[in-house]
PDB file of C-alpha atoms in Angstrom:
ATOM      1  CA  LEU A   1       0.000   0.000   0.000  1.00 34.00           C
ATOM      2  CA  THR A   2       1.186   3.508  -0.687  1.00 39.00           C
ATOM      3  CA  SER A   3       0.642   6.200   1.895  1.00 41.00           C
ATOM      4  CA  LEU A   4      -1.055   9.474   1.132  1.00 41.00           C
ATOM      5  CA  PRO A   5       1.204  12.479   0.614  1.00 47.00           C
ATOM      6  CA  ARG A   6       1.640  14.535   3.782  1.00 48.00           C
ATOM      7  CA  SER A   7      -0.403  17.423   2.293  1.00 47.00           C
ATOM      8  CA  SER A   8      -3.326  15.056   1.662  1.00 46.00           C
ATOM      9  CA  ARG A   9      -3.165  13.714   5.212  1.00 47.00           C
ATOM     10  CA  ILE A  10      -3.194  17.249   6.617  1.00 49.00           C
ATOM     11  CA  ALA A  11      -6.147  18.232   4.409  1.00 51.00           C
ATOM     12  CA  ALA A  12      -8.062  15.102   5.428  1.00 52.00           C
ATOM     13  CA  LYS A  13      -7.388  15.771   9.123  1.00 54.00           C
ATOM     14  CA  LYS A  14      -8.539  19.391   8.778  1.00 53.00           C
ATOM     15  CA  ALA A  15     -11.704  18.326   6.934  1.00 53.00           C
ATOM     16  CA  LYS A  16     -12.471  15.857   9.712  1.00 52.00           C
ATOM     17  CA  GLN A  17     -12.044  18.565  12.344  1.00 52.00           C
ATOM     18  CA  ASP A  18     -14.246  21.057  10.508  1.00 54.00           C
ATOM     19  CA  THR A  19     -17.781  21.122  11.811  1.00 54.00           C
ATOM     20  CA  ALA A  20     -21.036  22.138  10.168  1.00 55.00           C
ATOM     21  CA  PRO A  21     -22.043  25.787  10.607  1.00 59.00           C
ATOM     22  CA  SER A  22     -23.669  26.354  13.985  1.00 65.00           C
ATOM     23  CA  SER A  23     -26.818  27.498  12.170  1.00 72.00           C
ATOM     24  CA  LEU A  24     -27.368  23.914  10.978  1.00 69.00           C
ATOM     25  CA  PRO A  25     -28.713  21.369  13.472  1.00 70.00           C
ATOM     26  CA  ALA A  26     -26.497  18.347  13.936  1.00 71.00           C
ATOM     27  CA  PRO A  27     -28.418  15.141  13.153  1.00 65.00           C
ATOM     28  CA  PRO A  28     -28.116  12.334  15.692  1.00 68.00           C
ATOM     29  CA  ARG A  29     -25.316   9.907  14.870  1.00 70.00           C
ATOM     30  CA  GLY A  30     -26.528   7.234  12.434  1.00 65.00           C
ATOM     31  CA  ALA A  31     -29.806   9.062  11.784  1.00 69.00           C
ATOM     32  CA  SER A  32     -31.389   9.548   8.381  1.00 74.00           C
ATOM     33  CA  ALA A  33     -31.657  13.115   7.171  1.00 76.00           C
ATOM     34  CA  SER A  34     -33.866  14.853   4.665  1.00 80.00           C
ATOM     35  CA  LEU A  35     -35.213  18.295   3.898  1.00 81.00           C
ATOM     36  CA  LYS A  36     -38.219  19.529   5.833  1.00 81.00           C
ATOM     37  CA  GLY A  37     -41.173  18.744   3.603  1.00 80.00           C
ATOM     38  CA  GLY A  38     -39.201  16.118   1.647  1.00 82.00           C
ATOM     39  CA  LEU A  39     -36.723  16.244  -1.233  1.00 84.00           C
ATOM     40  CA  VAL A  40     -39.289  17.998  -3.410  1.00 88.00           C
ATOM     41  CA  LYS A  41     -38.295  21.122  -1.444  1.00 90.00           C
ATOM     42  CA  LEU A  42     -34.987  21.162  -3.320  1.00 89.00           C
ATOM     43  CA  ALA A  43     -36.739  21.595  -6.672  1.00 88.00           C
ATOM     44  CA  SER A  44     -39.481  23.891  -5.390  1.00 91.00           C
ATOM     45  CA  THR A  45     -36.977  26.171  -3.625  1.00 92.00           C
ATOM     46  CA  ALA A  46     -34.807  26.341  -6.758  1.00 90.00           C
ATOM     47  CA  ALA A  47     -37.894  27.182  -8.841  1.00 90.00           C
ATOM     48  CA  GLU A  48     -38.922  29.864  -6.334  1.00 93.00           C
ATOM     49  CA  TYR A  49     -35.434  31.377  -6.394  1.00 93.00           C
ATOM     50  CA  LEU A  50     -35.278  31.360 -10.209  1.00 90.00           C
ATOM     51  CA  GLY A  51     -38.778  32.780 -10.603  1.00 91.00           C
ATOM     52  CA  ASP A  52     -39.827  33.203 -14.243  1.00 87.00           C
ATOM     53  CA  ALA A  53     -36.494  31.763 -15.405  1.00 85.00           C
ATOM     54  CA  ALA A  54     -37.502  28.292 -14.119  1.00 85.00           C
ATOM     55  CA  ARG A  55     -39.076  25.989 -16.698  1.00 84.00           C
ATOM     56  CA  SER A  56     -40.625  22.552 -16.372  1.00 83.00           C
ATOM     57  CA  GLY A  57     -41.928  20.143 -18.977  1.00 85.00           C
ATOM     58  CA  TRP A  58     -39.120  20.963 -21.397  1.00 88.00           C
ATOM     59  CA  ALA A  59     -37.225  18.077 -23.049  1.00 91.00           C
ATOM     60  CA  VAL A  60     -33.624  18.582 -24.188  1.00 92.00           C
ATOM     61  CA  THR A  61     -33.083  16.896 -27.557  1.00 91.00           C
ATOM     62  CA  SER A  62     -29.486  17.982 -28.223  1.00 92.00           C
ATOM     63  CA  LEU A  63     -26.610  19.905 -26.688  1.00 94.00           C
ATOM     64  CA  THR A  64     -23.780  21.622 -28.582  1.00 94.00           C
ATOM     65  CA  ARG A  65     -20.778  23.664 -27.514  1.00 94.00           C
ATOM     66  CA  ALA A  66     -19.597  26.819 -29.282  1.00 95.00           C
ATOM     67  CA  ASP A  67     -16.001  27.976 -29.757  1.00 94.00           C
ATOM     68  CA  ASP A  68     -16.455  30.519 -26.943  1.00 95.00           C
ATOM     69  CA  GLY A  69     -17.277  27.675 -24.518  1.00 93.00           C
ATOM     70  CA  SER A  70     -20.996  28.385 -24.264  1.00 94.00           C
ATOM     71  CA  TYR A  71     -23.585  25.630 -24.671  1.00 95.00           C
ATOM     72  CA  THR A  72     -26.741  25.602 -26.750  1.00 95.00           C
ATOM     73  CA  ALA A  73     -29.522  23.221 -25.836  1.00 93.00           C
ATOM     74  CA  ARG A  74     -32.242  22.403 -28.347  1.00 94.00           C
ATOM     75  CA  ILE A  75     -35.482  21.911 -26.471  1.00 93.00           C
ATOM     76  CA  THR A  76     -39.007  20.748 -27.239  1.00 92.00           C
ATOM     77  CA  SER A  77     -41.922  21.945 -25.144  1.00 87.00           C
ATOM     78  CA  ALA A  78     -45.655  22.436 -25.368  1.00 86.00           C
ATOM     79  CA  GLY A  79     -44.890  25.764 -27.033  1.00 85.00           C
ATOM     80  CA  GLY A  80     -42.785  24.136 -29.766  1.00 90.00           C
ATOM     81  CA  GLU A  81     -39.069  23.812 -30.391  1.00 93.00           C
ATOM     82  CA  ARG A  82     -36.600  26.393 -29.111  1.00 92.00           C
ATOM     83  CA  THR A  83     -32.953  26.843 -28.169  1.00 92.00           C
ATOM     84  CA  VAL A  84     -31.371  28.050 -24.942  1.00 90.00           C
ATOM     85  CA  THR A  85     -27.760  29.203 -24.626  1.00 94.00           C
ATOM     86  CA  ALA A  86     -25.875  29.083 -21.322  1.00 93.00           C
ATOM     87  CA  LYS A  87     -22.321  29.263 -19.982  1.00 94.00           C
ATOM     88  CA  THR A  88     -22.829  26.205 -17.763  1.00 93.00           C
ATOM     89  CA  VAL A  89     -25.023  23.117 -18.064  1.00 91.00           C
ATOM     90  CA  VAL A  90     -25.833  20.555 -15.381  1.00 89.00           C
ATOM     91  CA  VAL A  91     -27.110  17.234 -16.704  1.00 90.00           C
ATOM     92  CA  ALA A  92     -29.183  15.527 -14.004  1.00 87.00           C
ATOM     93  CA  ALA A  93     -30.813  12.729 -15.972  1.00 88.00           C
ATOM     94  CA  PRO A  94     -30.905   8.923 -16.068  1.00 89.00           C
ATOM     95  CA  SER A  95     -27.958   7.289 -17.820  1.00 91.00           C
ATOM     96  CA  GLY A  96     -29.793   6.599 -21.116  1.00 90.00           C
ATOM     97  CA  PRO A  97     -30.973  10.140 -21.852  1.00 90.00           C
ATOM     98  CA  ALA A  98     -27.704  11.560 -20.476  1.00 92.00           C
ATOM     99  CA  SER A  99     -25.782   9.376 -22.930  1.00 93.00           C
ATOM    100  CA  SER A 100     -27.712  10.610 -25.965  1.00 92.00           C
ATOM    101  CA  ILE A 101     -27.363  14.248 -24.882  1.00 93.00           C
ATOM    102  CA  LEU A 102     -23.659  14.129 -23.999  1.00 94.00           C
ATOM    103  CA  ALA A 103     -22.228  11.675 -26.552  1.00 93.00           C
ATOM    104  CA  PRO A 104     -21.884  14.283 -29.339  1.00 92.00           C
ATOM    105  CA  LEU A 105     -19.767  16.399 -26.961  1.00 92.00           C
ATOM    106  CA  ALA A 106     -17.879  13.578 -25.248  1.00 92.00           C
ATOM    107  CA  PRO A 107     -17.846  10.247 -27.135  1.00 92.00           C
ATOM    108  CA  ALA A 108     -16.987   8.382 -23.916  1.00 93.00           C
ATOM    109  CA  ALA A 109     -20.479   9.330 -22.660  1.00 92.00           C
ATOM    110  CA  GLN A 110     -21.883   6.687 -25.040  1.00 93.00           C
ATOM    111  CA  ARG A 111     -20.909   4.142 -22.384  1.00 94.00           C
ATOM    112  CA  LEU A 112     -23.548   5.616 -20.096  1.00 92.00           C
ATOM    113  CA  SER A 113     -26.126   3.809 -22.230  1.00 91.00           C
ATOM    114  CA  GLU A 114     -24.660   0.515 -20.967  1.00 92.00           C
ATOM    115  CA  VAL A 115     -25.643   1.341 -17.381  1.00 91.00           C
ATOM    116  CA  THR A 116     -28.813  -0.506 -16.458  1.00 85.00           C
ATOM    117  CA  SER A 117     -31.258   1.123 -14.096  1.00 83.00           C
ATOM    118  CA  PRO A 118     -33.877  -1.375 -12.945  1.00 85.00           C
ATOM    119  CA  PRO A 119     -37.120   0.371 -12.081  1.00 86.00           C
ATOM    120  CA  VAL A 120     -37.924   0.762  -8.383  1.00 89.00           C
ATOM    121  CA  PHE A 121     -41.306   2.037  -7.275  1.00 91.00           C
ATOM    122  CA  ALA A 122     -42.223   3.451  -3.883  1.00 91.00           C
ATOM    123  CA  VAL A 123     -45.749   3.132  -2.517  1.00 92.00           C
ATOM    124  CA  THR A 124     -46.804   5.109   0.546  1.00 93.00           C
ATOM    125  CA  LEU A 125     -48.943   3.251   3.060  1.00 93.00           C
ATOM    126  CA  SER A 126     -50.717   4.706   6.075  1.00 93.00           C
ATOM    127  CA  TYR A 127     -52.337   2.827   8.938  1.00 90.00           C
ATOM    128  CA  PRO A 128     -54.000   3.927  12.174  1.00 90.00           C
ATOM    129  CA  SER A 129     -51.553   3.567  15.073  1.00 87.00           C
ATOM    130  CA  SER A 130     -54.229   1.509  16.802  1.00 86.00           C
ATOM    131  CA  ALA A 131     -53.807  -1.206  14.145  1.00 85.00           C
ATOM    132  CA  LEU A 132     -50.318  -2.028  15.467  1.00 81.00           C
ATOM    133  CA  ASP A 133     -49.733  -4.672  18.110  1.00 78.00           C
ATOM    134  CA  PRO A 134     -47.557  -2.928  20.735  1.00 74.00           C
ATOM    135  CA  ALA A 135     -46.138  -6.318  21.762  1.00 74.00           C
ATOM    136  CA  ARG A 136     -44.629  -6.967  18.317  1.00 72.00           C
ATOM    137  CA  PRO A 137     -41.055  -6.059  17.277  1.00 65.00           C
ATOM    138  CA  CYS A 138     -40.623  -2.656  15.615  1.00 71.00           C
ATOM    139  CA  SER A 139     -43.486  -1.300  17.664  1.00 67.00           C
ATOM    140  CA  ALA A 140     -42.983   0.756  20.816  1.00 66.00           C
ATOM    141  CA  GLY A 141     -46.012   1.958  22.690  1.00 65.00           C
ATOM    142  CA  GLY A 142     -48.236   1.428  19.661  1.00 68.00           C
ATOM    143  CA  GLU A 143     -45.992   3.379  17.261  1.00 77.00           C
ATOM    144  CA  LEU A 144     -43.496   2.187  14.667  1.00 81.00           C
ATOM    145  CA  GLU A 145     -39.909   2.370  15.819  1.00 84.00           C
ATOM    146  CA  GLY A 146     -36.715   2.063  13.805  1.00 83.00           C
ATOM    147  CA  PHE A 147     -35.615   2.481  10.205  1.00 87.00           C
ATOM    148  CA  GLY A 148     -37.651  -0.293   8.596  1.00 89.00           C
ATOM    149  CA  VAL A 149     -37.280  -3.856   7.365  1.00 89.00           C
ATOM    150  CA  LEU A 150     -35.829  -5.593   4.334  1.00 91.00           C
ATOM    151  CA  VAL A 151     -37.881  -8.441   2.887  1.00 91.00           C
ATOM    152  CA  PRO A 152     -35.811 -11.467   1.780  1.00 90.00           C
ATOM    153  CA  ARG A 153     -36.805 -13.107  -1.501  1.00 85.00           C
ATOM    154  CA  SER A 154     -37.476 -16.321   0.401  1.00 89.00           C
ATOM    155  CA  GLU A 155     -40.595 -14.663   1.857  1.00 88.00           C
ATOM    156  CA  SER A 156     -42.180 -14.662  -1.627  1.00 83.00           C
ATOM    157  CA  LEU A 157     -43.417 -11.088  -1.257  1.00 84.00           C
ATOM    158  CA  ASN A 158     -43.179  -8.617  -4.099  1.00 84.00           C
ATOM    159  CA  SER A 159     -41.940  -5.865  -1.794  1.00 89.00           C
ATOM    160  CA  LEU A 160     -38.210  -5.252  -1.371  1.00 92.00           C
ATOM    161  CA  GLY A 161     -38.830  -3.796   2.055  1.00 93.00           C
ATOM    162  CA  PHE A 162     -40.434  -1.036   4.080  1.00 93.00           C
ATOM    163  CA  GLN A 163     -39.165   2.211   5.556  1.00 92.00           C
ATOM    164  CA  PHE A 164     -40.865   3.473   8.700  1.00 91.00           C
ATOM    165  CA  ILE A 165     -41.348   7.067   7.608  1.00 90.00           C
ATOM    166  CA  SER A 166     -43.334   8.015  10.714  1.00 88.00           C
ATOM    167  CA  SER A 167     -40.377   6.922  12.852  1.00 87.00           C
ATOM    168  CA  MET A 168     -37.620   8.386  10.655  1.00 87.00           C
ATOM    169  CA  PHE A 169     -39.361  11.707   9.975  1.00 86.00           C
ATOM    170  CA  PRO A 170     -42.014  12.307  12.671  1.00 84.00           C
ATOM    171  CA  ASP A 171     -42.988  15.678  11.161  1.00 83.00           C
ATOM    172  CA  ARG A 172     -44.439  13.814   8.136  1.00 84.00           C
ATOM    173  CA  ARG A 173     -46.698  11.652  10.282  1.00 85.00           C
ATOM    174  CA  PRO A 174     -50.360  12.607  10.544  1.00 88.00           C
ATOM    175  CA  ALA A 175     -51.645  12.434  14.111  1.00 88.00           C
ATOM    176  CA  GLY A 176     -52.688   8.901  15.032  1.00 88.00           C
ATOM    177  CA  GLU A 177     -51.253   7.415  11.834  1.00 90.00           C
ATOM    178  CA  GLU A 178     -48.218   5.305  10.983  1.00 90.00           C
ATOM    179  CA  VAL A 179     -46.648   5.948   7.555  1.00 92.00           C
ATOM    180  CA  LEU A 180     -44.570   3.362   5.695  1.00 92.00           C
ATOM    181  CA  LEU A 181     -42.874   3.443   2.313  1.00 93.00           C
ATOM    182  CA  SER A 182     -42.879   0.111   0.490  1.00 93.00           C
ATOM    183  CA  TYR A 183     -40.473  -0.532  -2.390  1.00 93.00           C
ATOM    184  CA  PHE A 184     -41.146  -2.737  -5.428  1.00 91.00           C
ATOM    185  CA  GLY A 185     -39.050  -3.716  -8.439  1.00 90.00           C
ATOM    186  CA  GLY A 186     -35.265  -3.715  -8.620  1.00 87.00           C
ATOM    187  CA  ALA A 187     -32.920  -6.012 -10.537  1.00 85.00           C
ATOM    188  CA  GLN A 188     -34.674  -9.162  -9.294  1.00 82.00           C
ATOM    189  CA  ASN A 189     -38.134  -7.972 -10.296  1.00 84.00           C
ATOM    190  CA  PRO A 190     -37.848  -5.694 -13.362  1.00 79.00           C
ATOM    191  CA  ARG A 191     -41.463  -6.470 -14.371  1.00 81.00           C
ATOM    192  CA  ALA A 192     -42.768  -4.514 -11.382  1.00 80.00           C
ATOM    193  CA  ALA A 193     -43.538  -1.718 -13.839  1.00 76.00           C
ATOM    194  CA  GLU A 194     -46.329  -3.912 -15.215  1.00 79.00           C
ATOM    195  CA  MET A 195     -48.093  -4.174 -11.846  1.00 75.00           C
ATOM    196  CA  ALA A 196     -51.518  -2.587 -11.839  1.00 59.00           C
TER     197      ALA A 196
END
């Protein structure tokens, strides 16, 4: 094994010592974290910040780069086809569409099309807290407790597992209800998309 250069070790030690700004609450060790109101807040806050400049429902069909380094995206929308020019572009898309957009600019991006992304679906379930047996595991005082459960294939259930949302994120739990997120699909069950 080769050791890290001294400068890298110093930088790593400093990064470890750095703490989050005091304005940010420190999550409990090992806890899950999310945005208040869910991850949709990331998109909605960005849209609010951008105002009229934010667009949704637009599909990028091609991306080119000019000699001055700027990018031009050809876009289709309900209003027809148009182009948008920008200094910087962030591609946040599944591997297939990202490959077709980026390959003309970077031929190596064609390999992105080889990445398989089995579909995974999340279904939200809600039950009255009174429906839980307080004597059973994962239940404390009639409420779900813990992160969730994984379901082994040997159980012959379609679900991959359940997250106990009401335990992980209590602010998303309606009073008197227990909220779970059940996952279906994945590499072992790619036909989950056909479930009705």
